[in-house]
Amino acid sequence: MNPFKNRDIVSIKDFSRNDFLFLFDSANRIESLQEKERNHILEGKILGYLFFEPSTRTRLSFEAAMLWLGGRCLGFAEPKVSSVEKGENLADTIRTVENYVDIIVMRHYKDGAAKFAAEISNKPIINGGSGTEEHPTQAMTDLYTIVKEKGGIDGLRVGILGDLKYGRTVYSLLYALSQFNVKVDLISHPMLRVRREVFFDLEKKIELSEHENVEEVLPELDVLYVTRVQKERFPDPAEYEKVKSSYIVNLKLLEKAKKDLIILHPLPRIDEISYDVDNSKYAKYFKQTLYGKILRSALLALILDADF
Ligand code: NCD
């Protein structure tokens, strides 16, 4: 049974460990197909993308995924070119676009926007990032990258470094990891710790510890997930100034790492990973963008219940 058939992907919390494993198997299967078998899986299907916030990887990987499976895409990557600029509300935008497409991926700056869109729409909605809240398909990509690069998830020790307060990818990743047997080290400036209500909730589900200093835990880690400080989410620019560039991962720091550590990052990177790390064996963040396309292909094919 395909657990993704016709589903909205609003929150990672709606999916179980078995759902993730089913998705990863499907992604492996799609990747192993010959081009001529793959390029008609979503023939005749259209993906609509509605991006109210900037994006490179999420939007383009969804588009690339759709094209890879023989489908097509339409939408806007910039709300200024749509009627939203004239004052059209989100509900009317969704009610219109759902008439033109089979599935919608939406990114919005407001928490709750994806849930609202899913309630309105008769077509499946994929949350491509909602406020500071969640980014479920990024977390699926992150787990898939870990599976591909480490052979599995259980038993690993995962460090998450950076802006744990405003980074939505962190919240989706933490809830996804909580379905597995892992230890998580949360490493951040004290002003950027995971939001307390979420911390207390997660503490019941997964072994968590908090640190200020990455060097303290680095030698123990199997995975280091780095995030940028989310400048645009700070209510006060002066607060951002205090914490920007508060950590940096470079080759010197990595001398203390396990030989088979992998470094992930949802990207974009600002200055939190220095460029000298890019060519090291640890760096998997560009490979992660490729896994994102494969994973999202499988997700689209499963939601649209295509044969493959
Ligand atoms: C992230 C996002 O938009 O939340 N980007 C992404 O989709 N990979 C991370 C970020 O902007 O820092």
CSV table of C-alpha atoms and ligand atoms in Angstrom, one decimal:
chain,number,residue,atom,x,y,z
A,1,MET,CA,0.0,0.0,0.0
A,2,ASN,CA,1.3,3.4,-1.0
A,3,PRO,CA,1.0,5.6,2.1
A,4,PHE,CA,1.5,8.8,0.1
A,5,LYS,CA,-1.4,8.4,-2.4
A,6,ASN,CA,-3.3,11.7,-2.6
A,7,ARG,CA,-1.7,13.0,0.6
A,8,ASP,CA,-0.8,16.6,1.5
A,9,ILE,CA,2.7,17.0,2.7
A,10,VAL,CA,2.2,19.7,5.3
A,11,SER,CA,4.1,18.5,8.4
A,12,ILE,CA,6.7,15.9,8.8
A,13,LYS,CA,4.9,14.8,12.0
A,14,ASP,CA,2.2,13.2,9.8
A,15,PHE,CA,4.6,10.5,8.6
A,16,SER,CA,6.0,7.4,10.3
A,17,ARG,CA,9.3,5.7,10.1
A,18,ASN,CA,7.7,3.1,7.8
A,19,ASP,CA,6.5,5.8,5.5
A,20,PHE,CA,10.0,7.2,5.2
A,21,LEU,CA,11.5,3.8,4.5
A,22,PHE,CA,8.8,3.2,1.8
A,23,LEU,CA,9.7,6.6,0.2
A,24,PHE,CA,13.4,5.9,0.2
A,25,ASP,CA,12.9,2.5,-1.5
A,26,SER,CA,10.8,4.2,-4.1
A,27,ALA,CA,13.5,6.9,-4.6
A,28,ASN,CA,16.1,4.1,-5.1
A,29,ARG,CA,13.8,2.4,-7.6
A,30,ILE,CA,13.2,5.6,-9.6
A,31,GLU,CA,16.9,6.3,-9.7
A,32,SER,CA,17.7,2.8,-11.0
A,33,LEU,CA,15.3,3.0,-13.9
A,34,GLN,CA,16.4,3.5,-17.5
A,35,GLU,CA,15.6,6.9,-19.0
A,36,LYS,CA,13.0,5.5,-21.3
A,37,GLU,CA,11.2,3.9,-18.4
A,38,ARG,CA,11.4,6.9,-16.2
A,39,ASN,CA,10.5,9.7,-18.5
A,40,HIS,CA,6.8,8.8,-18.9
A,41,ILE,CA,6.0,8.1,-15.2
A,42,LEU,CA,4.2,11.5,-14.8
A,43,GLU,CA,3.4,12.2,-18.5
A,44,GLY,CA,0.4,14.4,-18.7
A,45,LYS,CA,0.7,15.6,-15.1
A,46,ILE,CA,1.3,19.2,-14.1
A,47,LEU,CA,3.0,20.6,-11.0
A,48,GLY,CA,2.0,24.1,-9.9
A,49,TYR,CA,4.5,26.1,-7.8
A,50,LEU,CA,3.6,29.1,-5.8
A,51,PHE,CA,6.6,30.7,-4.1
A,52,PHE,CA,6.0,33.6,-1.9
A,53,GLU,CA,9.6,33.6,-0.6
A,54,PRO,CA,12.9,33.2,-2.4
A,55,SER,CA,14.1,29.7,-3.3
A,56,THR,CA,16.7,28.0,-5.4
A,57,ARG,CA,16.9,24.3,-4.5
A,58,THR,CA,13.4,23.6,-3.4
A,59,ARG,CA,11.7,25.0,-6.4
A,60,LEU,CA,14.2,23.9,-9.0
A,61,SER,CA,14.5,20.4,-7.6
A,62,PHE,CA,10.7,20.0,-7.7
A,63,GLU,CA,10.7,21.3,-11.3
A,64,ALA,CA,13.6,19.1,-12.2
A,65,ALA,CA,11.9,16.1,-10.6
A,66,MET,CA,8.7,16.7,-12.5
A,67,LEU,CA,10.6,17.1,-15.8
A,68,TRP,CA,12.7,14.1,-15.1
A,69,LEU,CA,9.5,12.0,-14.9
A,70,GLY,CA,8.0,13.5,-18.0
A,71,GLY,CA,5.6,15.9,-16.3
A,72,ARG,CA,5.3,19.7,-16.7
A,73,CYS,CA,5.3,22.7,-14.4
A,74,LEU,CA,3.8,26.1,-14.2
A,75,GLY,CA,3.7,28.8,-11.5
A,76,PHE,CA,5.4,31.8,-10.0
A,77,ALA,CA,8.7,32.1,-8.2
A,78,GLU,CA,8.1,35.7,-7.2
A,79,PRO,CA,4.7,36.8,-5.9
A,80,LYS,CA,5.2,40.3,-7.4
A,81,VAL,CA,4.3,38.9,-10.9
A,82,SER,CA,1.1,37.4,-9.7
A,83,SER,CA,-2.3,38.9,-8.6
A,84,VAL,CA,-1.1,38.6,-5.0
A,85,GLU,CA,0.6,41.9,-5.7
A,86,LYS,CA,-2.9,43.4,-6.4
A,87,GLY,CA,-4.2,42.2,-3.1
A,88,GLU,CA,-5.5,38.8,-4.1
A,89,ASN,CA,-5.7,36.5,-1.0
A,90,LEU,CA,-4.1,33.1,-0.6
A,91,ALA,CA,-7.5,31.2,-0.7
A,92,ASP,CA,-8.4,32.7,-4.1
A,93,THR,CA,-5.0,32.0,-5.5
A,94,ILE,CA,-5.2,28.4,-4.5
A,95,ARG,CA,-8.8,28.0,-5.8
A,96,THR,CA,-7.6,29.2,-9.1
A,97,VAL,CA,-4.4,27.4,-9.5
A,98,GLU,CA,-5.9,24.0,-8.5
A,99,ASN,CA,-8.0,24.2,-11.7
A,100,TYR,CA,-4.8,24.2,-13.8
A,101,VAL,CA,-2.6,21.6,-12.1
A,102,ASP,CA,-2.6,18.2,-10.5
A,103,ILE,CA,-0.5,19.0,-7.5
A,104,ILE,CA,0.8,22.2,-5.8
A,105,VAL,CA,4.1,23.0,-4.0
A,106,MET,CA,3.9,26.2,-2.0
A,107,ARG,CA,6.5,28.2,0.0
A,108,HIS,CA,5.1,30.9,2.2
A,109,TYR,CA,6.5,33.3,4.9
A,110,LYS,CA,3.7,32.7,7.3
A,111,ASP,CA,3.5,29.8,9.8
A,112,GLY,CA,0.2,27.9,9.1
A,113,ALA,CA,0.0,28.9,5.4
A,114,ALA,CA,0.6,25.4,4.1
A,115,LYS,CA,-2.0,23.9,6.4
A,116,PHE,CA,-4.5,26.6,5.4
A,117,ALA,CA,-3.8,25.9,1.7
A,118,ALA,CA,-4.3,22.2,2.2
A,119,GLU,CA,-7.7,22.8,3.8
A,120,ILE,CA,-8.8,24.9,0.8
A,121,SER,CA,-7.3,22.9,-2.0
A,122,ASN,CA,-8.9,19.8,-3.6
A,123,LYS,CA,-5.4,19.0,-5.1
A,124,PRO,CA,-2.6,17.7,-3.0
A,125,ILE,CA,-0.5,20.5,-1.4
A,126,ILE,CA,3.2,20.1,-0.6
A,127,ASN,CA,4.7,22.5,1.9
A,128,GLY,CA,7.9,23.9,0.4
A,129,GLY,CA,8.7,25.8,3.6
A,130,SER,CA,6.2,27.6,5.9
A,131,GLY,CA,7.5,30.5,8.0
A,132,THR,CA,9.8,29.3,10.8
A,133,GLU,CA,7.7,26.2,11.2
A,134,GLU,CA,8.5,23.4,8.9
A,135,HIS,CA,10.1,22.3,5.6
A,136,PRO,CA,9.1,18.6,5.4
A,137,THR,CA,10.5,17.7,2.0
A,138,GLN,CA,13.9,19.1,3.1
A,139,ALA,CA,13.8,16.7,6.1
A,140,MET,CA,12.9,13.8,3.9
A,141,THR,CA,15.9,14.8,1.7
A,142,ASP,CA,18.2,15.0,4.7
A,143,LEU,CA,17.2,11.6,6.0
A,144,TYR,CA,17.6,10.1,2.5
A,145,THR,CA,21.1,11.6,2.2
A,146,ILE,CA,22.0,10.1,5.6
A,147,VAL,CA,20.7,6.7,4.5
A,148,LYS,CA,22.6,6.9,1.2
A,149,GLU,CA,25.9,8.1,2.7
A,150,LYS,CA,25.9,6.2,6.0
A,151,GLY,CA,23.9,3.1,5.1
A,152,GLY,CA,21.2,3.8,7.7
A,153,ILE,CA,20.0,6.1,10.4
A,154,ASP,CA,19.7,4.0,13.6
A,155,GLY,CA,22.7,4.2,15.9
A,156,LEU,CA,24.1,7.5,14.6
A,157,ARG,CA,25.0,10.6,16.6
A,158,VAL,CA,23.8,13.7,14.8
A,159,GLY,CA,24.9,17.3,15.6
A,160,ILE,CA,22.7,20.2,14.4
A,161,LEU,CA,24.6,23.5,14.4
A,162,GLY,CA,23.4,27.0,13.7
A,163,ASP,CA,20.2,28.9,13.9
A,164,LEU,CA,18.0,26.4,15.8
A,165,LYS,CA,15.5,29.0,16.7
A,166,TYR,CA,14.3,30.3,13.3
A,167,GLY,CA,15.5,27.5,10.9
A,168,ARG,CA,12.4,25.6,9.8
A,169,THR,CA,14.5,22.8,8.3
A,170,VAL,CA,15.8,22.0,11.8
A,171,TYR,CA,12.2,21.5,13.2
A,172,SER,CA,11.2,19.1,10.4
A,173,LEU,CA,14.5,17.3,10.7
A,174,LEU,CA,14.3,16.9,14.5
A,175,TYR,CA,10.8,15.4,14.2
A,176,ALA,CA,11.9,13.1,11.4
A,177,LEU,CA,14.9,11.9,13.4
A,178,SER,CA,12.7,11.3,16.4
A,179,GLN,CA,11.3,8.2,14.6
A,180,PHE,CA,14.8,6.7,14.6
A,181,ASN,CA,17.2,5.5,17.3
A,182,VAL,CA,19.7,8.4,17.2
A,183,LYS,CA,21.3,10.8,19.7
A,184,VAL,CA,21.1,14.5,18.7
A,185,ASP,CA,23.4,17.3,19.9
A,186,LEU,CA,21.9,20.7,19.4
A,187,ILE,CA,24.8,23.2,19.0
A,188,SER,CA,24.1,27.0,19.0
A,189,HIS,CA,24.6,30.4,20.4
A,190,PRO,CA,22.3,30.6,23.5
A,191,MET,CA,20.1,33.1,21.7
A,192,LEU,CA,19.5,30.7,18.9
A,193,ARG,CA,18.5,27.6,20.8
A,194,VAL,CA,15.6,25.4,19.7
A,195,ARG,CA,12.2,27.0,20.7
A,196,ARG,CA,11.4,25.8,24.2
A,197,GLU,CA,8.0,24.3,23.6
A,198,VAL,CA,9.4,22.2,20.8
A,199,PHE,CA,12.4,21.2,22.9
A,200,PHE,CA,10.2,20.0,25.7
A,201,ASP,CA,8.1,18.0,23.3
A,202,LEU,CA,11.1,16.4,21.5
A,203,GLU,CA,12.8,15.6,24.7
A,204,LYS,CA,10.2,12.9,25.3
A,205,LYS,CA,10.8,11.3,22.0
A,206,ILE,CA,14.6,11.5,21.4
A,207,GLU,CA,17.9,11.7,23.2
A,208,LEU,CA,18.8,15.4,23.0
A,209,SER,CA,21.5,17.5,24.5
A,210,GLU,CA,22.4,21.2,24.1
A,211,HIS,CA,25.8,22.8,23.6
A,212,GLU,CA,27.3,26.2,22.9
A,213,ASN,CA,30.6,24.9,21.7
A,214,VAL,CA,30.9,22.7,18.6
A,215,GLU,CA,34.4,21.4,19.6
A,216,GLU,CA,32.9,19.8,22.7
A,217,VAL,CA,30.9,17.2,20.7
A,218,LEU,CA,32.4,17.2,17.2
A,219,PRO,CA,34.7,14.1,17.8
A,220,GLU,CA,31.6,12.0,18.7
A,221,LEU,CA,29.5,13.0,15.6
A,222,ASP,CA,28.6,10.8,12.6
A,223,VAL,CA,26.6,13.6,10.9
A,224,LEU,CA,27.0,17.4,11.3
A,225,TYR,CA,24.0,19.3,10.0
A,226,VAL,CA,24.9,23.0,9.6
A,227,THR,CA,22.4,25.8,9.0
A,228,ARG,CA,22.7,29.6,8.3
A,229,VAL,CA,21.5,32.3,10.7
A,230,GLN,CA,18.0,33.2,9.3
A,231,LYS,CA,18.6,37.0,9.0
A,232,GLU,CA,15.1,37.7,7.6
A,233,ARG,CA,13.3,36.1,10.6
A,234,PHE,CA,14.8,38.3,13.3
A,235,PRO,CA,12.3,40.8,14.7
A,236,ASP,CA,15.3,43.1,15.6
A,237,PRO,CA,18.3,43.5,13.2
A,238,ALA,CA,20.5,44.4,16.2
A,239,GLU,CA,19.9,40.9,17.6
A,240,TYR,CA,21.0,39.4,14.2
A,241,GLU,CA,24.2,41.5,14.4
A,242,LYS,CA,25.0,39.9,17.8
A,243,VAL,CA,24.8,36.3,16.6
A,244,LYS,CA,25.8,36.4,12.9
A,245,SER,CA,29.0,34.6,12.2
A,246,SER,CA,28.9,33.1,15.7
A,247,TYR,CA,30.3,29.8,14.4
A,248,ILE,CA,32.3,28.6,11.4
A,249,VAL,CA,33.1,25.1,10.2
A,250,ASN,CA,36.6,24.9,8.6
A,251,LEU,CA,39.2,22.3,8.0
A,252,LYS,CA,41.1,23.3,11.1
A,253,LEU,CA,38.0,22.5,13.2
A,254,LEU,CA,37.5,19.2,11.3
A,255,GLU,CA,40.9,17.8,12.4
A,256,LYS,CA,39.0,16.7,15.5
A,257,ALA,CA,36.2,15.0,13.6
A,258,LYS,CA,35.7,11.2,13.0
A,259,LYS,CA,37.2,10.1,9.6
A,260,ASP,CA,33.8,9.2,8.2
A,261,LEU,CA,31.9,12.3,9.5
A,262,ILE,CA,29.5,13.7,6.9
A,263,ILE,CA,28.5,17.3,6.8
A,264,LEU,CA,25.1,18.3,5.5
A,265,HIS,CA,23.5,21.7,5.0
A,266,PRO,CA,20.1,22.6,3.5
A,267,LEU,CA,21.8,25.6,1.8
A,268,PRO,CA,22.1,28.5,1.1
A,269,ARG,CA,25.4,28.8,2.9
A,270,ILE,CA,26.5,32.3,4.0
A,271,ASP,CA,29.8,32.0,6.0
A,272,GLU,CA,29.1,29.1,8.4
A,273,ILE,CA,31.1,26.5,6.3
A,274,SER,CA,34.3,27.8,4.9
A,275,TYR,CA,35.0,27.1,1.2
A,276,ASP,CA,38.0,25.0,2.0
A,277,VAL,CA,35.6,22.3,3.3
A,278,ASP,CA,33.9,21.9,0.0
A,279,ASN,CA,36.5,19.7,-1.6
A,280,SER,CA,37.0,17.6,1.6
A,281,LYS,CA,35.6,14.1,2.0
A,282,TYR,CA,33.2,15.3,4.7
A,283,ALA,CA,31.2,17.7,2.4
A,284,LYS,CA,28.0,16.1,1.2
A,285,TYR,CA,25.9,19.2,0.9
A,286,PHE,CA,26.0,19.4,-2.9
A,287,LYS,CA,25.3,15.7,-3.2
A,288,GLN,CA,22.4,16.4,-0.9
A,289,THR,CA,20.9,18.7,-3.6
A,290,LEU,CA,21.0,15.8,-6.1
A,291,TYR,CA,19.3,13.4,-3.5
A,292,GLY,CA,16.7,16.2,-3.1
A,293,LYS,CA,15.7,15.8,-6.8
A,294,ILE,CA,15.5,12.0,-6.6
A,295,LEU,CA,13.6,12.0,-3.4
A,296,ARG,CA,11.1,14.6,-4.6
A,297,SER,CA,10.6,12.6,-7.9
A,298,ALA,CA,9.6,9.6,-5.8
A,299,LEU,CA,7.3,11.7,-3.6
A,300,LEU,CA,5.5,13.3,-6.6
A,301,ALA,CA,5.1,9.9,-8.3
A,302,LEU,CA,3.7,8.4,-5.1
A,303,ILE,CA,1.3,11.2,-4.3
A,304,LEU,CA,0.0,11.1,-7.8
A,305,ASP,CA,-0.1,7.3,-7.6
A,306,ALA,CA,1.8,6.7,-10.8
A,307,ASP,CA,3.0,3.3,-11.9
A,308,PHE,CA,6.7,2.8,-11.7
B,1,NCD,C1,16.0,26.4,3.5
B,1,NCD,C2,14.7,27.1,3.7
B,1,NCD,O1,14.2,27.8,2.8
B,1,NCD,O2,14.2,26.9,4.8
B,1,NCD,N1,16.4,26.3,2.2
B,1,NCD,C3,16.1,25.1,1.5
B,1,NCD,O3,15.0,25.0,1.2
B,1,NCD,N2,17.0,24.2,1.3
B,1,NCD,C4,17.1,26.9,4.4
B,1,NCD,C5,17.5,28.3,4.5
B,1,NCD,O4,16.9,29.2,3.9
B,1,NCD,O5,18.4,28.6,5.3
